């Protein structure tokens, strides 16, 4: 092991980068563990990211999210996680699954799950980073894995480590491969050199993601207003804003539109070995489950307070948007929830009923 390895220029060309010794071992361990890209950055304070988090909080753009906004100093000062922290080893795990085929058949109201949540991709990411941490420990260093835990702002780490550039859709895009990657790091006291320089912007004049967002949530290049972002609105508790209910369409968890339209993401789909299709869920079936069964079906999802009624609220909206307005099973379940004890569910069910009625009338007018 050791010596030259392949890195990338900011235009995505491959170049040899001199990394040897422990750094080369770390890079090899990360790539053999299945990470699509790996890099390092110093465990320094990230003042620009801290300012972005503070700005998002004060301006309301965070829409009440906790995550990294809960404790901005903690999430932007990786050296707090480990005494004598020197380096972050940052990795990207690929999840470009084939877009799922919707189920068909009577009664099925297909509710779409975003690609990153089709299986436990974070478990794969964590396992790969664990191998890197184990190697560091074998070599007498310490290493703490950070994956899906809000310890740091992962995109900032990935950008600093030269994994990719920050797209206008706010995602980190690997050069030529797009953004179907989740990100994580190992913080270590080992001093490792940078594997590659940061990657310059490659979006150029493209703005497909900004124009393709169904709710206008991309309010500037790389800036998301969570109050309009469907991915967040599906997770947060309370009333789903009426002005975005139709735009929600058939989504039940996450939203991929700003990546589906991205030319770079499309290239990755065509070159990747396609995994199994993602999954769709039957909204009517889920609406019939009790609390425990429903939560079990959404085990890995982030749901505010693990409240099953947040999921039911979303399922009712999907049913209103995507259900067959002539299907008796669809109408019966919406009717049942319209008189539910929980006023939140009753109100969303009445909205769904209104949508179904409207579509029935439209189709009758069209047939006349
Ligand atoms: C909160 C959160 C969300 C929120 C808010 C997202 C947001 N953009 O603010 C919600 C719930 C909406 C969300 C949605 C999604 N998320 Co999310 N989310 C997070 C989380 C937990 C924290 C993000 C954060 O701190 N945001 C605060 C801002 C300041 O940081 P940022 O969003 O990372 O933005 C960076 C760049 O956009 C850029 N930037 C931002 N503003 C500006 C302004 C200027 C002027 C400039 C130059 C740059 C710039 O710099 C920032 C820091 O480097 C991270 C995990 C983590 N621990 O970091 C995952 C994470 C960002 N999410 C991820 C994913 C996969 C998604 C979804 C695709 C899931 C889905 N299909 O629904 C969507 C994508 C929505 C989108 N277009 O961003 C991945 C992103 C992977 C990647 N390749 O980039 C992460 C890193 C999780 C992970 N560990 O892999 N997410
Ligand atoms: S995740 Fe969906 S709603 Fe959020 S910014 Fe992207 S396209 Fe818009
Ligand atoms: S759609 Fe275009 S502007 Fe948006 S991230 Fe992809 S390349 Fe950049």
CSV table of C-alpha atoms and ligand atoms in Angstrom, one decimal:
chain,number,residue,atom,x,y,z
A,1,UNK,CA,0.0,0.0,0.0
A,2,UNK,CA,1.0,3.6,-0.2
A,3,UNK,CA,2.4,5.9,-2.8
A,4,UNK,CA,0.3,7.5,-5.6
A,5,UNK,CA,-3.4,7.3,-5.8
A,6,UNK,CA,-6.1,8.8,-7.9
A,7,UNK,CA,-7.6,12.1,-6.8
A,8,UNK,CA,-9.6,14.6,-8.8
A,9,UNK,CA,-9.2,18.2,-10.1
A,10,UNK,CA,-12.0,20.7,-9.7
A,11,UNK,CA,-13.1,19.8,-13.3
A,12,UNK,CA,-13.4,16.1,-12.4
A,13,UNK,CA,-10.3,14.9,-14.2
A,14,UNK,CA,-8.3,12.2,-12.4
A,15,UNK,CA,-4.9,13.1,-11.3
A,16,UNK,CA,-2.2,11.3,-9.2
A,17,UNK,CA,-1.9,12.8,-5.7
A,18,UNK,CA,1.0,12.0,-3.5
A,19,UNK,CA,-0.4,10.4,-0.4
A,20,UNK,CA,1.5,7.8,1.4
A,21,UNK,CA,2.0,6.1,4.7
A,22,UNK,CA,-1.0,6.2,7.0
A,23,UNK,CA,-2.9,8.5,4.7
A,24,UNK,CA,-2.7,6.0,1.9
A,25,UNK,CA,-3.7,3.2,4.2
A,26,UNK,CA,-6.7,5.2,5.3
A,27,UNK,CA,-7.7,6.0,1.8
A,28,UNK,CA,-7.4,2.3,0.7
A,29,UNK,CA,-9.4,1.1,3.7
A,30,UNK,CA,-12.2,3.6,3.0
A,31,UNK,CA,-12.4,2.7,-0.7
A,32,UNK,CA,-12.3,-1.0,-0.1
A,33,UNK,CA,-15.0,-0.6,2.5
A,34,UNK,CA,-17.3,0.7,-0.3
A,35,UNK,CA,-17.1,4.4,0.1
A,36,UNK,CA,-17.4,6.1,-3.3
A,37,UNK,CA,-15.0,9.0,-2.3
A,38,UNK,CA,-12.9,9.9,0.6
A,39,UNK,CA,-10.9,12.9,1.7
A,40,UNK,CA,-9.5,14.7,4.7
A,41,UNK,CA,-9.8,18.2,6.3
A,42,UNK,CA,-8.4,19.8,9.4
A,43,UNK,CA,-10.6,19.6,12.5
A,44,UNK,CA,-10.8,23.4,12.7
A,45,UNK,CA,-13.6,25.8,13.5
A,46,UNK,CA,-16.0,26.5,10.7
A,47,UNK,CA,-17.0,30.1,11.1
A,48,UNK,CA,-18.8,30.5,7.7
A,49,UNK,CA,-21.0,27.5,8.5
A,50,UNK,CA,-21.6,28.8,12.1
A,51,UNK,CA,-22.8,32.1,10.5
A,52,UNK,CA,-25.1,30.2,8.1
A,53,UNK,CA,-26.7,28.3,11.0
A,54,UNK,CA,-27.2,31.5,13.1
A,55,UNK,CA,-28.6,33.3,10.1
A,56,UNK,CA,-31.0,30.4,9.3
A,57,UNK,CA,-32.2,30.5,12.9
A,58,UNK,CA,-32.6,34.2,13.3
A,59,UNK,CA,-34.3,34.7,9.9
A,60,UNK,CA,-36.7,31.8,10.5
A,61,UNK,CA,-35.4,29.9,7.4
A,62,UNK,CA,-34.7,26.8,9.6
A,63,UNK,CA,-38.5,26.4,10.1
A,64,UNK,CA,-38.2,25.2,13.7
A,65,UNK,CA,-35.7,22.4,12.8
A,66,UNK,CA,-33.4,21.1,15.6
A,67,UNK,CA,-30.7,18.9,14.1
A,68,UNK,CA,-27.5,20.9,13.6
A,69,UNK,CA,-29.4,24.1,14.5
A,70,UNK,CA,-29.9,22.9,18.1
A,71,UNK,CA,-26.3,23.6,19.0
A,72,UNK,CA,-24.5,25.5,16.3
A,73,UNK,CA,-21.1,25.7,18.1
A,74,UNK,CA,-21.0,22.0,18.6
A,75,UNK,CA,-21.9,21.2,15.0
A,76,UNK,CA,-19.2,23.6,13.6
A,77,UNK,CA,-16.3,22.8,15.9
A,78,UNK,CA,-15.4,19.2,15.3
A,79,UNK,CA,-12.4,19.4,17.6
A,80,UNK,CA,-14.9,19.5,20.5
A,81,UNK,CA,-15.7,15.9,19.8
A,82,UNK,CA,-12.3,14.5,20.6
A,83,UNK,CA,-9.4,16.0,22.6
A,84,UNK,CA,-6.4,16.6,20.3
A,85,UNK,CA,-8.6,16.1,17.3
A,86,UNK,CA,-6.5,16.9,14.2
A,87,UNK,CA,-8.2,15.6,11.1
A,88,UNK,CA,-11.6,14.6,9.8
A,89,UNK,CA,-11.7,11.7,7.3
A,90,UNK,CA,-14.8,12.3,5.3
A,91,UNK,CA,-16.6,9.7,3.1
A,92,UNK,CA,-19.5,9.5,0.7
A,93,UNK,CA,-21.7,6.4,0.4
A,94,UNK,CA,-23.7,5.8,-2.8
A,95,UNK,CA,-27.4,5.2,-2.9
A,96,UNK,CA,-28.4,5.8,-6.5
A,97,UNK,CA,-31.1,3.2,-6.6
A,98,UNK,CA,-33.4,2.7,-9.6
A,99,UNK,CA,-36.5,4.8,-9.3
A,100,UNK,CA,-39.2,2.5,-8.1
A,101,UNK,CA,-42.1,1.2,-10.1
A,102,UNK,CA,-45.4,2.3,-8.5
A,103,UNK,CA,-47.7,-0.6,-7.4
A,104,UNK,CA,-50.8,-1.0,-9.4
A,105,UNK,CA,-54.1,-2.7,-8.7
A,106,UNK,CA,-57.4,-1.8,-7.1
A,107,UNK,CA,-57.3,0.1,-3.9
A,108,UNK,CA,-53.5,0.9,-3.9
A,109,UNK,CA,-52.7,4.5,-3.2
A,110,UNK,CA,-49.0,4.6,-3.9
A,111,UNK,CA,-47.0,6.7,-1.4
A,112,UNK,CA,-43.5,7.5,-2.5
A,113,UNK,CA,-40.4,7.2,-0.3
A,114,UNK,CA,-37.4,9.2,-1.3
A,115,UNK,CA,-34.4,7.3,-2.5
A,116,UNK,CA,-32.1,7.9,0.5
A,117,UNK,CA,-34.7,6.2,2.8
A,118,UNK,CA,-35.4,3.1,0.7
A,119,UNK,CA,-33.1,1.0,2.9
A,120,UNK,CA,-30.8,1.7,5.8
A,121,UNK,CA,-28.0,3.3,3.8
A,122,UNK,CA,-26.7,4.9,6.9
A,123,UNK,CA,-25.9,1.5,8.4
A,124,UNK,CA,-23.6,0.8,5.3
A,125,UNK,CA,-22.0,4.3,5.7
A,126,UNK,CA,-21.4,3.7,9.4
A,127,UNK,CA,-19.9,0.2,8.8
A,128,UNK,CA,-17.5,1.6,6.2
A,129,UNK,CA,-16.4,4.5,8.5
A,130,UNK,CA,-16.0,1.9,11.4
A,131,UNK,CA,-13.4,0.2,9.3
A,132,UNK,CA,-11.5,3.4,8.9
A,133,UNK,CA,-11.7,4.1,12.6
A,134,UNK,CA,-10.5,0.5,13.4
A,135,UNK,CA,-7.5,1.0,11.2
A,136,UNK,CA,-6.6,4.3,12.9
A,137,UNK,CA,-6.9,2.6,16.3
A,138,UNK,CA,-4.7,-0.3,15.1
A,139,UNK,CA,-2.1,2.4,14.2
A,140,UNK,CA,-2.2,3.8,17.8
A,141,UNK,CA,-4.6,6.7,17.1
A,142,UNK,CA,-8.1,7.5,18.2
A,143,UNK,CA,-11.1,7.7,15.9
A,144,UNK,CA,-14.7,8.6,16.5
A,145,UNK,CA,-17.3,7.9,13.8
A,146,UNK,CA,-19.9,10.5,13.0
A,147,UNK,CA,-22.8,9.4,10.8
A,148,UNK,CA,-26.4,10.6,10.8
A,149,UNK,CA,-26.0,12.2,14.3
A,150,UNK,CA,-25.7,16.0,13.8
A,151,UNK,CA,-22.3,16.1,15.4
A,152,UNK,CA,-21.1,18.2,12.5
A,153,UNK,CA,-22.5,19.8,9.4
A,154,UNK,CA,-21.6,17.0,7.0
A,155,UNK,CA,-21.7,19.0,3.8
A,156,UNK,CA,-19.2,21.5,5.0
A,157,UNK,CA,-16.9,18.6,6.0
A,158,UNK,CA,-17.3,17.0,2.6
A,159,UNK,CA,-16.6,20.3,0.8
A,160,UNK,CA,-13.5,21.0,2.8
A,161,UNK,CA,-12.3,17.4,2.2
A,162,UNK,CA,-12.5,17.9,-1.5
A,163,UNK,CA,-15.3,15.3,-2.1
A,164,UNK,CA,-17.4,17.6,-4.2
A,165,UNK,CA,-18.9,21.0,-4.8
A,166,UNK,CA,-21.9,22.6,-3.2
A,167,UNK,CA,-24.7,22.6,-5.8
A,168,UNK,CA,-27.4,25.2,-6.2
A,169,UNK,CA,-29.8,22.5,-4.7
A,170,UNK,CA,-27.5,22.8,-1.5
A,171,UNK,CA,-26.3,19.2,-2.0
A,172,UNK,CA,-22.7,18.1,-2.3
A,173,UNK,CA,-22.2,16.9,-5.8
A,174,UNK,CA,-19.2,14.6,-6.6
A,175,UNK,CA,-17.7,15.8,-9.8
A,176,UNK,CA,-19.3,14.1,-12.8
A,177,UNK,CA,-21.4,11.9,-10.4
A,178,UNK,CA,-23.9,14.1,-8.8
A,179,UNK,CA,-25.5,14.0,-5.3
A,180,UNK,CA,-26.9,10.5,-4.7
A,181,UNK,CA,-24.5,10.1,-1.8
A,182,UNK,CA,-24.8,10.4,2.0
A,183,UNK,CA,-21.9,11.7,4.0
A,184,UNK,CA,-20.1,11.0,7.2
A,185,UNK,CA,-16.8,11.4,8.9
A,186,UNK,CA,-14.2,10.0,11.4
A,187,UNK,CA,-12.6,12.5,13.6
A,188,UNK,CA,-9.1,11.5,14.7
A,189,UNK,CA,-6.0,12.7,16.5
A,190,UNK,CA,-3.9,11.5,13.6
A,191,UNK,CA,-2.5,14.3,11.5
A,192,UNK,CA,-3.3,13.4,7.9
A,193,UNK,CA,-2.6,15.6,4.8
A,194,UNK,CA,-5.4,16.7,2.4
A,195,UNK,CA,-6.0,14.0,-0.2
A,196,UNK,CA,-7.3,16.6,-2.7
A,197,UNK,CA,-8.1,20.3,-2.9
A,198,UNK,CA,-11.7,21.6,-2.5
A,199,UNK,CA,-13.7,21.3,-5.7
A,200,UNK,CA,-14.8,24.5,-7.4
A,201,UNK,CA,-18.4,25.1,-8.4
A,202,UNK,CA,-19.6,23.2,-11.5
A,203,UNK,CA,-23.2,24.2,-11.7
A,204,UNK,CA,-22.3,27.1,-14.0
A,205,UNK,CA,-25.5,28.7,-15.5
A,206,UNK,CA,-27.7,25.6,-14.9
A,207,UNK,CA,-30.7,26.3,-12.5
A,208,UNK,CA,-32.8,23.2,-13.1
A,209,UNK,CA,-33.1,22.4,-9.4
A,210,UNK,CA,-34.2,26.0,-8.6
A,211,UNK,CA,-36.9,25.9,-11.3
A,212,UNK,CA,-37.8,22.2,-10.6
A,213,UNK,CA,-38.5,22.6,-6.9
A,214,UNK,CA,-42.3,22.2,-6.5
A,215,UNK,CA,-42.6,24.8,-3.7
A,216,UNK,CA,-39.9,27.3,-4.5
A,217,UNK,CA,-37.9,26.3,-1.5
A,218,UNK,CA,-34.5,27.0,-3.1
A,219,UNK,CA,-34.4,30.7,-2.3
A,220,UNK,CA,-30.8,31.3,-3.5
A,221,UNK,CA,-28.0,29.1,-4.7
A,222,UNK,CA,-27.4,26.5,-2.0
A,223,UNK,CA,-29.9,28.1,0.3
A,224,UNK,CA,-33.1,26.1,1.3
A,225,UNK,CA,-36.0,27.7,3.1
A,226,UNK,CA,-37.1,24.8,5.3
A,227,UNK,CA,-40.5,26.4,5.8
A,228,UNK,CA,-41.2,25.6,2.1
A,229,UNK,CA,-39.2,22.4,1.7
A,230,UNK,CA,-41.4,19.3,1.5
A,231,UNK,CA,-38.7,17.1,3.0
A,232,UNK,CA,-39.0,19.1,6.2
A,233,UNK,CA,-42.7,19.7,6.1
A,234,UNK,CA,-43.3,16.0,6.1
A,235,UNK,CA,-41.2,15.6,9.3
A,236,UNK,CA,-42.4,18.5,11.4
A,237,UNK,CA,-45.4,18.2,13.6
A,238,UNK,CA,-48.6,20.2,13.4
A,239,UNK,CA,-50.7,21.4,10.5
A,240,UNK,CA,-49.2,20.8,7.1
A,241,UNK,CA,-49.3,24.3,5.4
A,242,UNK,CA,-52.4,24.3,3.1
A,243,UNK,CA,-50.6,26.2,0.3
A,244,UNK,CA,-48.1,23.2,-0.1
A,245,UNK,CA,-50.6,20.3,0.2
A,246,UNK,CA,-51.2,19.8,-3.5
A,247,UNK,CA,-47.5,20.2,-4.3
A,248,UNK,CA,-46.8,17.4,-1.9
A,249,UNK,CA,-48.3,15.0,-4.5
A,250,UNK,CA,-47.7,11.4,-3.5
A,251,UNK,CA,-44.6,11.9,-1.3
A,252,UNK,CA,-44.8,10.3,2.1
A,253,UNK,CA,-41.1,10.6,3.2
A,254,UNK,CA,-38.5,12.9,1.7
A,255,UNK,CA,-38.4,14.7,-1.6
A,256,UNK,CA,-36.0,14.1,-4.5
A,257,UNK,CA,-37.2,16.5,-7.1
A,258,UNK,CA,-34.2,18.9,-6.9
A,259,UNK,CA,-31.9,15.9,-7.5
A,260,UNK,CA,-34.0,14.1,-10.1
A,261,UNK,CA,-33.7,17.1,-12.4
A,262,UNK,CA,-30.0,17.5,-11.9
A,263,UNK,CA,-28.0,16.5,-15.0
A,264,UNK,CA,-25.0,15.3,-12.9
A,265,UNK,CA,-27.3,13.0,-10.8
A,266,UNK,CA,-28.7,11.5,-13.9
A,267,UNK,CA,-25.2,10.6,-15.2
A,268,UNK,CA,-24.6,8.7,-12.0
A,269,UNK,CA,-27.8,6.7,-12.4
A,270,UNK,CA,-26.8,5.6,-15.8
A,271,UNK,CA,-23.3,4.5,-14.8
A,272,UNK,CA,-24.1,2.9,-11.4
A,273,UNK,CA,-25.0,-0.7,-11.0
A,274,UNK,CA,-28.6,-0.3,-10.4
A,275,UNK,CA,-29.8,-1.6,-7.0
A,276,UNK,CA,-33.3,-2.9,-6.3
A,277,UNK,CA,-36.1,-0.4,-6.9
A,278,UNK,CA,-36.9,1.9,-4.1
A,279,UNK,CA,-40.1,1.4,-2.4
A,280,UNK,CA,-43.6,2.7,-2.5
A,281,UNK,CA,-46.0,2.1,0.3
A,282,UNK,CA,-49.8,1.6,0.2
A,283,UNK,CA,-51.3,4.6,2.0
A,284,UNK,CA,-54.6,2.8,2.6
A,285,UNK,CA,-52.9,-0.2,4.2
A,286,UNK,CA,-50.8,2.1,6.5
A,287,UNK,CA,-53.9,4.1,7.5
A,288,UNK,CA,-55.5,0.9,8.7
A,289,UNK,CA,-52.5,0.0,11.1
A,290,UNK,CA,-52.5,0.6,14.8
A,291,UNK,CA,-49.8,2.9,16.4
A,292,UNK,CA,-47.2,0.3,17.1
A,293,UNK,CA,-47.5,-1.4,13.7
A,294,UNK,CA,-47.4,1.9,11.9
A,295,UNK,CA,-44.3,3.1,13.7
A,296,UNK,CA,-42.6,-0.2,13.0
A,297,UNK,CA,-43.2,0.3,9.3
A,298,UNK,CA,-41.5,3.7,9.6
A,299,UNK,CA,-38.9,2.6,12.0
A,300,UNK,CA,-35.9,4.4,10.4
A,301,UNK,CA,-37.8,7.7,9.6
A,302,UNK,CA,-37.3,10.8,11.5
A,303,UNK,CA,-40.8,11.7,12.8
A,304,UNK,CA,-41.2,14.5,15.2
A,305,UNK,CA,-41.8,12.9,18.7
A,306,UNK,CA,-42.3,9.5,17.1
A,307,UNK,CA,-45.9,10.5,16.8
A,308,UNK,CA,-47.8,8.2,14.5
A,309,UNK,CA,-50.4,10.9,13.8
A,310,UNK,CA,-47.7,12.9,11.9
A,311,UNK,CA,-47.4,9.9,9.5
A,312,UNK,CA,-51.2,9.6,9.3
A,313,UNK,CA,-51.6,13.3,8.6
A,314,UNK,CA,-49.2,12.8,5.6
A,315,UNK,CA,-50.9,9.7,4.5
A,316,UNK,CA,-54.2,11.5,4.4
A,317,UNK,CA,-52.8,14.2,2.2
A,318,UNK,CA,-51.3,11.6,-0.2
A,319,UNK,CA,-54.6,9.9,-0.4
A,320,UNK,CA,-56.3,13.2,-1.2
A,321,UNK,CA,-53.7,13.9,-3.9
A,322,UNK,CA,-53.2,10.4,-5.4
A,323,UNK,CA,-56.3,8.3,-4.4
A,324,UNK,CA,-58.9,7.1,-6.9
A,325,UNK,CA,-61.9,9.3,-6.2
A,326,UNK,CA,-64.3,6.5,-7.2
A,327,UNK,CA,-62.6,3.8,-5.1
A,328,UNK,CA,-65.0,2.9,-2.2
A,329,UNK,CA,-62.1,1.8,0.0
A,330,UNK,CA,-60.4,5.2,-0.4
A,331,UNK,CA,-63.6,7.1,0.3
A,332,UNK,CA,-64.4,5.0,3.3
A,333,UNK,CA,-61.0,5.5,5.0
A,334,UNK,CA,-61.0,9.3,4.4
A,335,UNK,CA,-64.6,9.5,5.8
A,336,UNK,CA,-63.6,7.5,8.9
A,337,UNK,CA,-60.7,10.0,9.6
A,338,UNK,CA,-62.9,13.0,8.9
A,339,UNK,CA,-64.7,12.4,12.2
A,340,UNK,CA,-61.5,11.4,14.1
A,341,UNK,CA,-61.1,12.6,17.7
A,342,UNK,CA,-57.8,14.2,16.9
A,343,UNK,CA,-58.7,17.6,15.3
A,344,UNK,CA,-55.5,17.6,13.3
A,345,UNK,CA,-56.3,14.3,11.5
A,346,UNK,CA,-60.0,15.2,11.1
A,347,UNK,CA,-59.0,18.5,9.3
A,348,UNK,CA,-56.5,16.8,7.0
A,349,UNK,CA,-59.0,14.1,6.2
A,350,UNK,CA,-61.6,16.8,5.3
A,351,UNK,CA,-59.1,18.4,3.0
A,352,UNK,CA,-58.4,15.0,1.3
A,353,UNK,CA,-62.1,14.5,0.9
A,354,UNK,CA,-62.4,17.9,-0.8
A,355,UNK,CA,-59.6,17.0,-3.2
A,356,UNK,CA,-61.2,13.7,-4.1
A,357,UNK,CA,-64.5,15.3,-4.7
A,358,UNK,CA,-62.9,18.0,-6.9
A,359,UNK,CA,-61.2,15.3,-9.0
A,360,UNK,CA,-64.4,13.3,-9.3
A,361,UNK,CA,-66.2,16.4,-10.5
A,362,UNK,CA,-63.4,17.2,-12.9
A,363,UNK,CA,-63.4,13.7,-14.4
A,364,UNK,CA,-67.2,13.8,-14.8
A,365,UNK,CA,-67.0,17.2,-16.5
A,366,UNK,CA,-64.3,15.8,-18.8
A,367,UNK,CA,-66.4,12.7,-19.7
A,368,UNK,CA,-69.6,14.8,-20.4
B,1,LIG,C1,-31.3,19.7,8.5
B,1,LIG,C2,-31.1,18.8,7.4
B,1,LIG,C3,-32.1,18.8,6.4
B,1,LIG,C4,-33.2,19.8,6.4
B,1,LIG,C5,-32.7,21.1,5.8
B,1,LIG,C6,-31.8,21.0,4.6
B,1,LIG,C7,-31.0,22.3,4.3
B,1,LIG,N1,-30.5,22.3,3.1
B,1,LIG,O1,-30.8,23.1,5.1
B,1,LIG,C8,-34.3,19.0,5.5
B,1,LIG,C9,-35.1,18.2,6.4
B,1,LIG,C10,-35.1,19.9,4.6
B,1,LIG,C11,-33.3,18.1,4.7
B,1,LIG,C12,-33.6,17.6,3.5
B,1,LIG,C13,-32.8,16.8,2.7
B,1,LIG,N2,-31.6,16.3,3.1
B,1,LIG,CO1,-30.8,16.7,4.8
B,1,LIG,N3,-29.8,17.1,6.3
B,1,LIG,C14,-30.0,18.0,7.3
B,1,LIG,C15,-28.8,17.9,8.3
B,1,LIG,C16,-29.3,17.1,9.5
B,1,LIG,C17,-28.2,19.2,8.7
B,1,LIG,C18,-28.0,20.2,7.6
B,1,LIG,C19,-27.5,21.5,8.0
B,1,LIG,O2,-26.8,21.7,9.0
B,1,LIG,N4,-28.0,22.6,7.4
B,1,LIG,C20,-27.5,23.9,7.7
B,1,LIG,C21,-26.8,24.6,6.5
B,1,LIG,C22,-26.0,25.8,6.9
B,1,LIG,O3,-25.8,23.6,6.0
B,1,LIG,P1,-26.1,22.7,4.7
B,1,LIG,O4,-27.5,22.5,4.5
B,1,LIG,O5,-25.3,21.5,4.9
B,1,LIG,O6,-25.5,23.6,3.6
B,1,LIG,C23,-24.2,23.6,3.1
B,1,LIG,C24,-24.2,24.1,1.6
B,1,LIG,O7,-25.5,24.1,1.1
B,1,LIG,C25,-23.6,25.5,1.7
B,1,LIG,N5,-24.5,26.6,1.7
B,1,LIG,C26,-25.7,26.8,2.4
B,1,LIG,N6,-26.1,28.0,2.3
B,1,LIG,C27,-25.2,28.7,1.6
B,1,LIG,C28,-25.1,30.0,1.2
B,1,LIG,C29,-24.0,30.4,0.5
B,1,LIG,C30,-23.9,31.8,0.1
B,1,LIG,C31,-23.0,29.5,0.1
B,1,LIG,C32,-21.8,29.9,-0.8
B,1,LIG,C33,-23.1,28.2,0.4
B,1,LIG,C34,-24.2,27.8,1.2
B,1,LIG,O8,-22.8,25.5,2.8
B,1,LIG,C35,-23.5,24.7,3.8
B,1,LIG,C36,-22.5,24.2,4.8
B,1,LIG,O9,-21.4,23.6,4.1
B,1,LIG,C37,-27.7,17.1,7.5
B,1,LIG,C38,-26.9,16.1,8.3
B,1,LIG,C39,-25.7,16.9,8.9
B,1,LIG,N7,-25.4,16.5,10.1
B,1,LIG,O10,-25.2,17.8,8.4
B,1,LIG,C40,-28.6,16.3,6.4
B,1,LIG,C41,-28.1,16.2,5.0
B,1,LIG,C42,-27.6,17.6,4.6
B,1,LIG,N8,-29.3,15.8,4.2
B,1,LIG,C43,-29.0,15.0,3.3
B,1,LIG,C44,-30.0,14.6,2.4
B,1,LIG,C45,-29.7,13.4,1.5
B,1,LIG,C46,-31.2,15.3,2.3
B,1,LIG,C47,-32.3,15.1,1.2
B,1,LIG,C48,-31.8,14.8,-0.2
B,1,LIG,C49,-33.3,14.0,1.7
B,1,LIG,C50,-34.5,13.8,0.8
B,1,LIG,N9,-34.5,13.1,-0.3
B,1,LIG,O11,-35.6,14.3,1.2
B,1,LIG,C51,-33.1,16.5,1.3
B,1,LIG,C52,-32.5,17.5,0.3
B,1,LIG,C53,-33.0,18.9,0.5
B,1,LIG,C54,-32.0,19.9,0.0
B,1,LIG,N10,-32.1,20.3,-1.2
B,1,LIG,O12,-31.1,20.3,0.9
B,1,LIG,C55,-27.6,14.7,3.2
B,1,LIG,C56,-26.9,15.4,2.0
B,1,LIG,C57,-26.0,14.6,1.2
B,1,LIG,C58,-25.3,15.5,0.1
B,1,LIG,N11,-24.9,14.8,-0.9
B,1,LIG,O13,-25.3,16.7,0.1
B,1,LIG,C59,-27.0,15.1,4.6
B,1,LIG,C60,-25.6,15.6,4.6
B,1,LIG,C61,-27.2,13.9,5.5
B,1,LIG,C62,-26.0,12.9,5.4
B,1,LIG,N12,-25.3,12.6,6.4
B,1,LIG,O14,-25.7,12.4,4.3
B,1,LIG,N13,-32.1,17.9,5.3
B,2,LIG,S1,-36.2,18.6,-1.3
B,2,LIG,FE1,-38.0,19.0,-2.7
B,2,LIG,S2,-39.1,20.7,-1.7
B,2,LIG,FE2,-37.0,20.6,-0.8
B,2,LIG,S3,-35.7,22.0,-2.0
B,2,LIG,FE3,-35.5,20.0,-2.9
B,2,LIG,S4,-37.2,19.9,-4.5
B,2,LIG,FE4,-37.6,21.6,-3.1
B,3,LIG,S1,-29.6,21.0,-11.3
B,3,LIG,FE1,-28.0,22.2,-12.2
B,3,LIG,S2,-27.8,24.0,-10.7
B,3,LIG,FE2,-28.9,22.4,-9.6
B,3,LIG,S3,-27.3,21.3,-8.6
B,3,LIG,FE3,-27.6,20.2,-10.5
B,3,LIG,S4,-26.0,21.1,-11.9
B,3,LIG,FE4,-26.3,22.5,-10.1
